[in-house]
Amino acid sequence: MNTGDWLKEVVPDDAQTEANRKTAGHVMRLVSKEAGKYPDVVGVELGGSYAKGTWLAGETDIDVFVKFGRGVPDERFRRVSREIGFDSMVDYNPGERYADHPYVEAAVDGTVVNVVPCYDVELGEWKSAADRSPHHTRLMRERLTENQRNDVRLLKRFLKVRGIYGAQIAVQGFSGYAAEVIILHFGGFEGAVREMANIKLGATIGKSARKFDTPVAIMDPIDENRNLAAAISNRNMGLFVLGCRELAYNPEASPFDARSSASSVGWDNVAVVKFGRGDENSEIIWGQARRAASAMARQMELGGFTIIRHKVLVDDERVCLLFLTESVRIPERVVRVGPDVLRQADAAKFAESEGMVWVSPEMRLLRVEKRAHHTAGALLRHILRDPGRAGIPAGLHHHIRRGASVTVGGRIAQSIKEEAAELVSADEAVFYAARRAGE
Amino acid sequence: MNTGDWLKEVVPDDAQTEANRKTAGHVMRLVSKEAGKYPDVVGVELGGSYAKGTWLAGETDIDVFVKFGRGVPDERFRRVSREIGFDSMVDYNPGERYADHPYVEAAVDGTVVNVVPCYDVELGEWKSAADRSPHHTRLMRERLTENQRNDVRLLKRFLKVRGIYGAQIAVQGFSGYAAEVIILHFGGFEGAVREMANIKLGATIGKSARKFDTPVAIMDPIDENRNLAAAISNRNMGLFVLGCRELAYNPEASPFDARSSASSVGWDNVAVVKFGRGDENSEIIWGQARRAASAMARQMELGGFTIIRHKVLVDDERVCLLFLTESVRIPERVVRVGPDVLRQADAAKFAESEGMVWVSPEMRLLRVEKRAHHTAGALLRHILRDPGRAGIPAGLHHHIRRGASVTVGGRIAQSIKEEAAELVSADEAVFYAARRAGE
């Protein structure tokens, strides 16, 4: 692997580094000044990829953590951190954002700045979701070598190009911290790629207190009960492994090129469900929409359709659930193969259901049933009439009841087709990588 | 069961019996006279259902067996028996027929008479297929009581009404001898029905020297290596068992009423292959046509179609193969589900085939393939272009090459629809019988 050449693309140059250093110092002063007004605050420190030296060239975020004493009540924790964030960033267009709890985002000299509250606690005594971050920062600062920091950058770019970087639910990919853990564990980018190319089902990266049900577990080095891969979809883990195989076995492969696929099944066999949304937190809507898509895909499979993939699009106004099927139209009748006639109790049970029964040439009972719905559109409309029964999260029911549309094949809007183009494109890298890996 | 009432319907009255007795005596005299001219013939005797007293009222066949010494060569056996048959029946419109070997058929006073040659051999030393018959006749004459003979008649009618009486390949049902063996084994009609209603997979009726692969074995009492059920299709065995359940569990059921079914899937999903035939023996054509239908059904299943039943029609001029499918039109694309991405060797093997590959939400490889044929008509035409590859018996190839037609759904000729109406009708009795049996 030409890791040396590749690194040049991802390591920030001196001018960038110097500019970031200045911005970070400026922000720290502003936040510290405001934080000093509150006795609840026990410290302010830089965190995230900037503090760990693993940020990607041209894509710096500066995270400032405001640390509270562990006795501060939740309500005050939220209110004070909000005041510190808005007051310190008053000149930089501050706004409230939400992860597990609210934080303040601003833009300083073109750099995104996040002012994030957390509790100052010992390992394992977590009170809020961000409490681990200062510990993560300390660990990576201490343990990552200079070369490894750059290898983290390369890995992040590799993930980003493949659309699998980011732990947010809209992506369900690898967090920056997961990338750092992978590099730390395998010692570098090349080692990580070669090992991940050959990783076995059920493998655990790091030290784990128990067994996790993800195909591969990525353990948080500061918490042997926390599996970072829990936030990564299985599909994305699969794409990562295939990407690693490609890079490991194809001398012409590049971490910066995910080979956009020329193969596509086209939109004929896609069904789209669209409905409006409210002003709920986007992370929440994304989570609900993903669960809805999974639940509806399961119902469609039960109804006789084969779902190749499903995908969710969420913007400020609407939610789209996209289903790529083997076919949006299936035969009207379905044959259920029952037991051998001579298996008497089973045969009696089988004959209880509605439908015409035949005796097959092999002496089995066959029931011919008329499907309730033989087009994906009809089945989806049916599912949407009773969203609870299908397992669609309750938070979406009123949006769906206010009006959900179902569109199939050629009638899908061009804008959706453009936004979700990857849905219908084959995962091309699979071919080369999967083939070579077996040689 | 009202066996008493039912028996009245099947036992011939005195006038019939007397008429048969006269015809049989007359025929025996005619055949014996001709047979006396040949020293190769060691005896002439009555056989079949008449001799055993198990013929059905109004449906007597009289079988006369001409027994040859075991040293007579095959060629002479055939020639002499043919001469005896034609000469003795000269006034009764004799004609040659074929089972395993040729015999002569004639019509005497409205009764069908068969003059059949066989070798006079000891048990197990069979030379021709008919050699067992005199032994069968002797056994049933000795062992069946008067009541059991009438119960055989009732069972034969029961089988006949259900379309499963007759060992010829066009029917693949129960021979008269099999019906006798069943009554002899279970002691009577009611016992046979009750036992067969509850028979288990793998059961053997009688004494067997080895294991047979029919769902139920019916052993020939004079040959523990001969399974009479080998000539019975599994479907017909299934229909028999279901018929027995109906009679055993439904107090209103009658052995004379097979409940013609009101339920039908219609002809939309039927495909018919038609081609001409030559003047080959019909039994041979039937056998080839059945094997062809099975082979083609298998190919259609491999091609993604679901075959509910297939059926063969043969007349003097043509062969029709009928296929009842779940749908004659299936989706153009098919998704093959492959291994988990992390099962590296399997994944590599899976990716070798043609087609677009996806990574599923569950991290499995999926291949989307375009089917070669997505209508039953197109696939059947494809199969017929290379009949050998599909496993169609060689004897039919030239008939198919001379021109085979494929017709689907609405365009199927009315005459075929009438002749094969039962193909699309559900096996109605299944419902009641199968349900009750499980209570």
Tab-separated table of C-alpha atoms in Angstrom, chain A residues 52-358:
chain	number	residue	atom	x	y	z
A	52	LYS	CA	-6.570	14.532	19.721
A	53	GLY	CA	-4.766	15.702	16.584
A	54	THR	CA	-6.846	13.514	14.310
A	55	TRP	CA	-8.941	16.064	12.449
A	56	LEU	CA	-9.159	15.852	8.679
A	57	ALA	CA	-7.503	18.543	6.586
A	58	GLY	CA	-10.109	21.152	5.688
A	59	GLU	CA	-12.731	19.703	8.009
A	60	THR	CA	-11.870	20.866	11.515
A	61	ASP	CA	-14.543	20.990	14.196
A	62	ILE	CA	-13.464	22.478	17.503
A	63	ASP	CA	-15.203	20.946	20.519
A	64	VAL	CA	-15.024	22.692	23.859
A	65	PHE	CA	-16.192	20.718	26.871
A	66	VAL	CA	-17.636	22.541	29.849
A	67	LYS	CA	-17.254	20.225	32.834
A	68	PHE	CA	-19.715	20.350	35.730
A	69	GLY	CA	-19.354	18.919	39.226
A	70	ARG	CA	-21.229	15.664	39.560
A	71	GLY	CA	-23.627	17.107	42.156
A	72	VAL	CA	-25.129	19.678	39.762
A	73	PRO	CA	-28.787	18.842	39.026
A	74	ASP	CA	-29.695	18.018	35.459
A	75	GLU	CA	-31.938	21.040	34.992
A	76	ARG	CA	-29.228	23.482	36.110
A	77	PHE	CA	-26.595	21.588	34.070
A	78	ARG	CA	-28.662	22.222	30.941
A	79	ARG	CA	-29.527	25.839	31.724
A	80	VAL	CA	-26.040	26.973	32.742
A	81	SER	CA	-24.317	25.232	29.837
A	82	ARG	CA	-26.781	26.836	27.457
A	83	GLU	CA	-26.033	30.284	28.902
A	84	ILE	CA	-22.275	29.749	28.697
A	85	GLY	CA	-22.559	28.557	25.114
A	86	PHE	CA	-24.741	31.390	23.882
A	87	ASP	CA	-22.937	34.117	25.839
A	88	SER	CA	-19.443	33.040	24.819
A	89	MET	CA	-20.390	32.638	21.153
A	90	VAL	CA	-22.639	35.682	21.017
A	91	ASP	CA	-20.638	37.181	18.125
A	92	TYR	CA	-20.568	33.924	16.160
A	93	ASN	CA	-24.178	33.127	15.375
A	94	PRO	CA	-24.788	30.538	18.111
A	95	GLY	CA	-27.599	27.966	17.866
A	96	GLU	CA	-28.851	25.076	19.936
A	97	ARG	CA	-28.261	21.519	18.734
A	98	TYR	CA	-29.171	18.166	20.217
A	99	ALA	CA	-27.303	14.932	20.580
A	100	ASP	CA	-28.199	13.004	23.729
A	101	HIS	CA	-28.560	16.388	25.409
A	102	PRO	CA	-28.494	19.968	24.089
A	103	TYR	CA	-25.285	21.813	23.213
A	104	VAL	CA	-24.429	25.056	21.439
A	105	GLU	CA	-22.957	25.309	17.961
A	106	ALA	CA	-21.351	28.381	16.383
A	107	ALA	CA	-19.027	29.281	13.489
A	108	VAL	CA	-15.738	31.037	14.257
A	109	ASP	CA	-13.608	32.116	11.267
A	110	GLY	CA	-15.245	29.430	9.129
A	111	THR	CA	-14.669	26.703	11.712
A	112	VAL	CA	-17.562	24.919	13.421
A	113	VAL	CA	-17.326	25.251	17.197
A	114	ASN	CA	-19.350	23.094	19.587
A	115	VAL	CA	-19.715	24.053	23.236
A	116	VAL	CA	-20.695	20.820	24.957
A	117	PRO	CA	-21.490	20.292	28.646
A	118	CYS	CA	-20.491	17.187	30.569
A	119	TYR	CA	-19.999	16.001	34.128
A	120	ASP	CA	-16.496	15.644	35.523
A	121	VAL	CA	-16.674	12.026	36.697
A	122	GLU	CA	-14.414	9.026	37.169
A	123	LEU	CA	-14.323	6.146	34.683
A	124	GLY	CA	-17.588	4.249	34.689
A	125	GLU	CA	-19.520	6.777	36.777
A	126	TRP	CA	-21.154	8.340	33.733
A	127	LYS	CA	-24.066	10.708	34.286
A	128	SER	CA	-24.489	12.230	30.818
A	129	ALA	CA	-23.641	10.834	27.404
A	130	ALA	CA	-20.755	13.253	26.856
A	131	ASP	CA	-18.969	12.374	30.110
A	132	ARG	CA	-16.783	9.794	28.393
A	133	SER	CA	-15.381	12.343	25.934
A	134	PRO	CA	-12.730	13.945	28.152
A	135	HIS	CA	-11.534	10.442	29.044
A	136	HIS	CA	-11.404	9.499	25.348
A	137	THR	CA	-9.445	12.654	24.623
A	138	ARG	CA	-6.947	11.952	27.390
A	139	LEU	CA	-6.496	8.337	26.246
A	140	MET	CA	-5.844	9.210	22.607
A	141	ARG	CA	-3.597	12.143	23.473
A	142	GLU	CA	-1.466	9.804	25.595
A	143	ARG	CA	-1.477	6.695	23.421
A	144	LEU	CA	-1.589	7.697	19.731
A	145	THR	CA	1.803	8.366	18.140
A	146	GLU	CA	2.185	11.132	15.572
A	147	ASN	CA	2.124	8.573	12.744
A	148	GLN	CA	-0.956	6.908	14.131
A	149	ARG	CA	-2.765	10.254	14.289
A	150	ASN	CA	-2.209	10.647	10.574
A	151	ASP	CA	-3.298	7.064	9.978
A	152	VAL	CA	-6.543	7.905	11.791
A	153	ARG	CA	-6.992	10.752	9.314
A	154	LEU	CA	-6.474	8.370	6.409
A	155	LEU	CA	-8.943	5.883	7.830
A	156	LYS	CA	-11.538	8.603	8.372
A	157	ARG	CA	-11.218	9.692	4.749
A	158	PHE	CA	-11.470	6.081	3.604
A	159	LEU	CA	-14.713	5.722	5.594
A	160	LYS	CA	-16.056	9.055	4.420
A	161	VAL	CA	-15.561	8.257	0.731
A	162	ARG	CA	-17.585	5.075	1.265
A	163	GLY	CA	-20.429	6.927	2.987
A	164	ILE	CA	-19.914	5.059	6.247
A	165	TYR	CA	-18.298	7.765	8.404
A	166	GLY	CA	-20.364	9.240	11.219
A	167	ALA	CA	-22.153	7.683	14.177
A	168	GLN	CA	-25.323	9.735	13.765
A	169	ILE	CA	-28.358	7.614	13.073
A	170	ALA	CA	-28.791	9.094	9.601
A	171	VAL	CA	-25.519	7.372	8.701
A	172	GLN	CA	-25.106	4.531	11.226
A	173	GLY	CA	-21.437	4.510	10.340
A	174	PHE	CA	-18.116	4.668	12.196
A	175	SER	CA	-17.549	7.504	14.669
A	176	GLY	CA	-14.231	9.359	14.693
A	177	TYR	CA	-13.490	7.717	18.021
A	178	ALA	CA	-14.143	4.253	16.531
A	179	ALA	CA	-11.597	5.076	13.805
A	180	GLU	CA	-9.078	6.045	16.482
A	181	VAL	CA	-9.732	2.849	18.421
A	182	ILE	CA	-9.213	0.770	15.272
A	183	ILE	CA	-5.867	2.435	14.498
A	184	LEU	CA	-4.735	2.155	18.118
A	185	HIS	CA	-5.673	-1.527	18.200
A	186	PHE	CA	-4.055	-2.570	14.919
A	187	GLY	CA	-1.137	-0.145	15.176
A	188	GLY	CA	-1.720	1.682	11.897
A	189	PHE	CA	-3.769	2.066	8.722
A	190	GLU	CA	-2.183	-0.729	6.701
A	191	GLY	CA	-2.417	-3.199	9.567
A	192	ALA	CA	-6.025	-2.242	10.223
A	193	VAL	CA	-6.990	-2.705	6.563
A	194	ARG	CA	-5.251	-6.071	6.282
A	195	GLU	CA	-6.747	-7.384	9.512
A	196	MET	CA	-10.253	-6.086	8.827
A	197	ALA	CA	-10.133	-7.628	5.329
A	198	ASN	CA	-9.878	-11.037	6.965
A	199	ILE	CA	-11.862	-10.511	10.127
A	200	LYS	CA	-14.076	-13.374	11.229
A	201	LEU	CA	-17.706	-13.299	12.246
A	202	GLY	CA	-17.935	-12.794	16.010
A	203	ALA	CA	-14.501	-11.194	16.341
A	204	THR	CA	-13.922	-8.627	19.080
A	205	ILE	CA	-11.543	-5.697	18.682
A	206	GLY	CA	-10.208	-4.910	22.136
A	207	LYS	CA	-11.124	-6.244	25.540
A	208	SER	CA	-14.728	-7.110	26.231
A	209	ALA	CA	-16.491	-8.039	29.458
A	210	ARG	CA	-19.169	-9.972	27.616
A	211	LYS	CA	-20.417	-11.215	24.253
A	212	PHE	CA	-22.109	-8.739	21.910
A	213	ASP	CA	-24.412	-9.622	19.051
A	214	THR	CA	-22.884	-7.372	16.404
A	215	PRO	CA	-20.971	-9.285	13.697
A	216	VAL	CA	-17.778	-7.611	14.926
A	217	ALA	CA	-17.458	-5.837	18.287
A	218	ILE	CA	-15.280	-2.712	18.638
A	219	MET	CA	-14.658	-2.199	22.350
A	220	ASP	CA	-14.230	1.193	23.949
A	221	PRO	CA	-10.786	0.931	25.631
A	222	ILE	CA	-12.087	2.843	28.654
A	223	ASP	CA	-15.259	0.766	29.078
A	224	GLU	CA	-15.230	-2.956	28.445
A	225	ASN	CA	-19.043	-2.977	28.496
A	226	ARG	CA	-19.350	-0.538	25.604
A	227	ASN	CA	-19.361	-1.807	22.037
A	228	LEU	CA	-18.787	1.066	19.603
A	229	ALA	CA	-20.040	-1.138	16.746
A	230	ALA	CA	-23.533	-1.139	18.261
A	231	ALA	CA	-24.119	2.176	16.465
A	232	ILE	CA	-22.839	0.817	13.142
A	233	SER	CA	-25.334	-0.913	10.843
A	234	ASN	CA	-24.425	-4.396	9.707
A	235	ARG	CA	-24.542	-3.261	6.113
A	236	ASN	CA	-21.999	-0.530	6.857
A	237	MET	CA	-19.729	-2.975	8.671
A	238	GLY	CA	-19.998	-5.214	5.606
A	239	LEU	CA	-19.131	-2.354	3.260
A	240	PHE	CA	-16.129	-1.495	5.450
A	241	VAL	CA	-14.808	-5.052	5.370
A	242	LEU	CA	-15.329	-5.270	1.606
A	243	GLY	CA	-13.574	-1.919	1.170
A	244	CYS	CA	-10.658	-3.255	3.212
A	245	ARG	CA	-10.513	-6.387	1.060
A	246	GLU	CA	-10.457	-4.264	-2.058
A	247	LEU	CA	-7.589	-2.153	-0.741
A	248	ALA	CA	-5.724	-5.187	0.598
A	249	TYR	CA	-5.977	-7.330	-2.530
A	250	ASN	CA	-6.252	-4.922	-5.443
A	251	PRO	CA	-2.934	-3.158	-6.099
A	252	GLU	CA	-4.734	-0.445	-8.055
A	253	ALA	CA	-7.289	0.382	-5.393
A	254	SER	CA	-7.173	3.715	-3.600
A	255	PRO	CA	-8.687	4.667	-0.262
A	256	PHE	CA	-10.056	7.793	-1.936
A	257	ASP	CA	-11.979	5.987	-4.655
A	258	ALA	CA	-15.055	3.965	-3.781
A	259	ARG	CA	-15.719	3.092	-7.431
A	260	SER	CA	-19.129	4.455	-8.072
A	261	SER	CA	-21.105	1.640	-9.585
A	262	ALA	CA	-22.215	1.530	-13.188
A	263	SER	CA	-24.673	-1.263	-12.436
A	264	SER	CA	-28.133	-0.299	-11.392
A	265	VAL	CA	-31.454	-2.062	-11.329
A	266	GLY	CA	-33.238	1.174	-12.181
A	267	TRP	CA	-36.225	2.610	-10.369
A	268	ASP	CA	-38.932	0.324	-11.741
A	269	ASN	CA	-38.851	-1.829	-8.659
A	270	VAL	CA	-38.630	0.884	-6.028
A	271	ALA	CA	-41.549	1.988	-3.863
A	272	VAL	CA	-41.434	5.263	-1.935
A	273	VAL	CA	-43.489	6.244	1.100
A	274	LYS	CA	-43.531	9.960	1.870
A	275	PHE	CA	-45.062	11.893	4.747
A	276	GLY	CA	-44.536	15.204	6.528
A	277	ARG	CA	-42.673	15.735	9.778
A	278	GLY	CA	-42.871	18.214	12.652
A	279	ASP	CA	-40.101	20.153	14.343
A	280	GLU	CA	-38.904	17.202	16.398
A	281	ASN	CA	-35.200	16.643	16.919
A	282	SER	CA	-33.813	15.252	13.670
A	283	GLU	CA	-31.930	12.449	15.397
A	284	ILE	CA	-35.230	11.275	16.851
A	285	ILE	CA	-37.020	11.461	13.495
A	286	TRP	CA	-34.159	9.611	11.826
A	287	GLY	CA	-34.338	6.844	14.391
A	288	GLN	CA	-38.097	6.522	14.067
A	289	ALA	CA	-37.933	6.599	10.279
A	290	ARG	CA	-35.298	3.870	10.235
A	291	ARG	CA	-37.322	1.683	12.559
A	292	ALA	CA	-40.418	2.338	10.435
A	293	ALA	CA	-38.571	1.331	7.259
A	294	SER	CA	-37.331	-1.880	8.891
A	295	ALA	CA	-40.789	-2.718	10.209
A	296	MET	CA	-42.423	-2.059	6.843
A	297	ALA	CA	-39.775	-4.059	5.005
A	298	ARG	CA	-40.504	-6.963	7.342
A	299	GLN	CA	-44.232	-6.679	6.621
A	300	MET	CA	-43.529	-6.622	2.899
A	301	GLU	CA	-41.382	-9.747	3.183
A	302	LEU	CA	-44.233	-11.431	5.049
A	303	GLY	CA	-46.535	-10.315	2.245
A	304	GLY	CA	-44.413	-12.110	-0.335
A	305	PHE	CA	-42.159	-9.311	-1.576
A	306	THR	CA	-38.379	-9.563	-1.553
A	307	ILE	CA	-36.671	-6.419	-0.252
A	308	ILE	CA	-33.126	-5.906	-1.488
A	309	ARG	CA	-32.511	-2.715	0.475
A	310	HIS	CA	-34.376	0.078	2.125
A	311	LYS	CA	-33.274	3.618	2.690
A	312	VAL	CA	-34.452	6.648	4.609
A	313	LEU	CA	-34.315	10.311	3.598
A	314	VAL	CA	-35.190	13.013	6.104
A	315	ASP	CA	-35.146	16.745	5.528
A	316	ASP	CA	-36.728	19.668	7.355
A	317	GLU	CA	-40.147	19.011	5.911
A	318	ARG	CA	-40.592	15.385	5.077
A	319	VAL	CA	-39.604	11.793	5.615
A	320	CYS	CA	-39.135	9.392	2.686
A	321	LEU	CA	-38.859	5.637	3.099
A	322	LEU	CA	-37.533	3.895	-0.009
A	323	PHE	CA	-37.827	0.166	-0.679
A	324	LEU	CA	-35.854	-1.556	-3.420
A	325	THR	CA	-37.702	-4.793	-4.219
A	326	GLU	CA	-37.063	-7.795	-6.408
A	327	SER	CA	-40.338	-6.851	-8.052
A	328	VAL	CA	-43.092	-4.406	-7.095
A	329	ARG	CA	-45.607	-6.804	-8.615
A	330	ILE	CA	-45.843	-10.433	-7.542
A	331	PRO	CA	-48.179	-13.272	-8.566
A	332	GLU	CA	-51.751	-12.921	-7.318
A	333	ARG	CA	-51.815	-16.435	-5.979
A	334	VAL	CA	-49.369	-18.159	-3.737
A	335	VAL	CA	-48.914	-21.857	-3.122
A	336	ARG	CA	-48.185	-22.919	0.439
A	337	VAL	CA	-46.551	-26.313	0.621
A	338	GLY	CA	-47.943	-28.302	3.505
A	339	PRO	CA	-47.126	-31.606	5.141
A	340	ASP	CA	-47.252	-35.050	3.656
A	341	VAL	CA	-50.836	-36.350	3.601
A	342	LEU	CA	-49.823	-39.195	5.893
A	343	ARG	CA	-48.622	-36.824	8.627
A	344	GLN	CA	-52.142	-36.753	9.881
A	345	ALA	CA	-52.123	-34.179	12.676
A	346	ASP	CA	-50.020	-31.746	10.630
A	347	ALA	CA	-52.257	-32.265	7.612
A	348	ALA	CA	-55.355	-31.534	9.675
A	349	LYS	CA	-53.818	-28.354	11.026
A	350	PHE	CA	-52.727	-27.238	7.569
A	351	ALA	CA	-56.208	-27.765	6.130
A	352	GLU	CA	-57.749	-25.488	8.749
A	353	SER	CA	-56.778	-22.274	6.961
A	354	GLU	CA	-58.697	-20.724	4.116
A	355	GLY	CA	-57.810	-21.554	0.549
A	356	MET	CA	-58.058	-24.341	-1.971
A	357	VAL	CA	-56.166	-27.510	-1.192
A	358	TRP	CA	-54.460	-29.866	-3.623
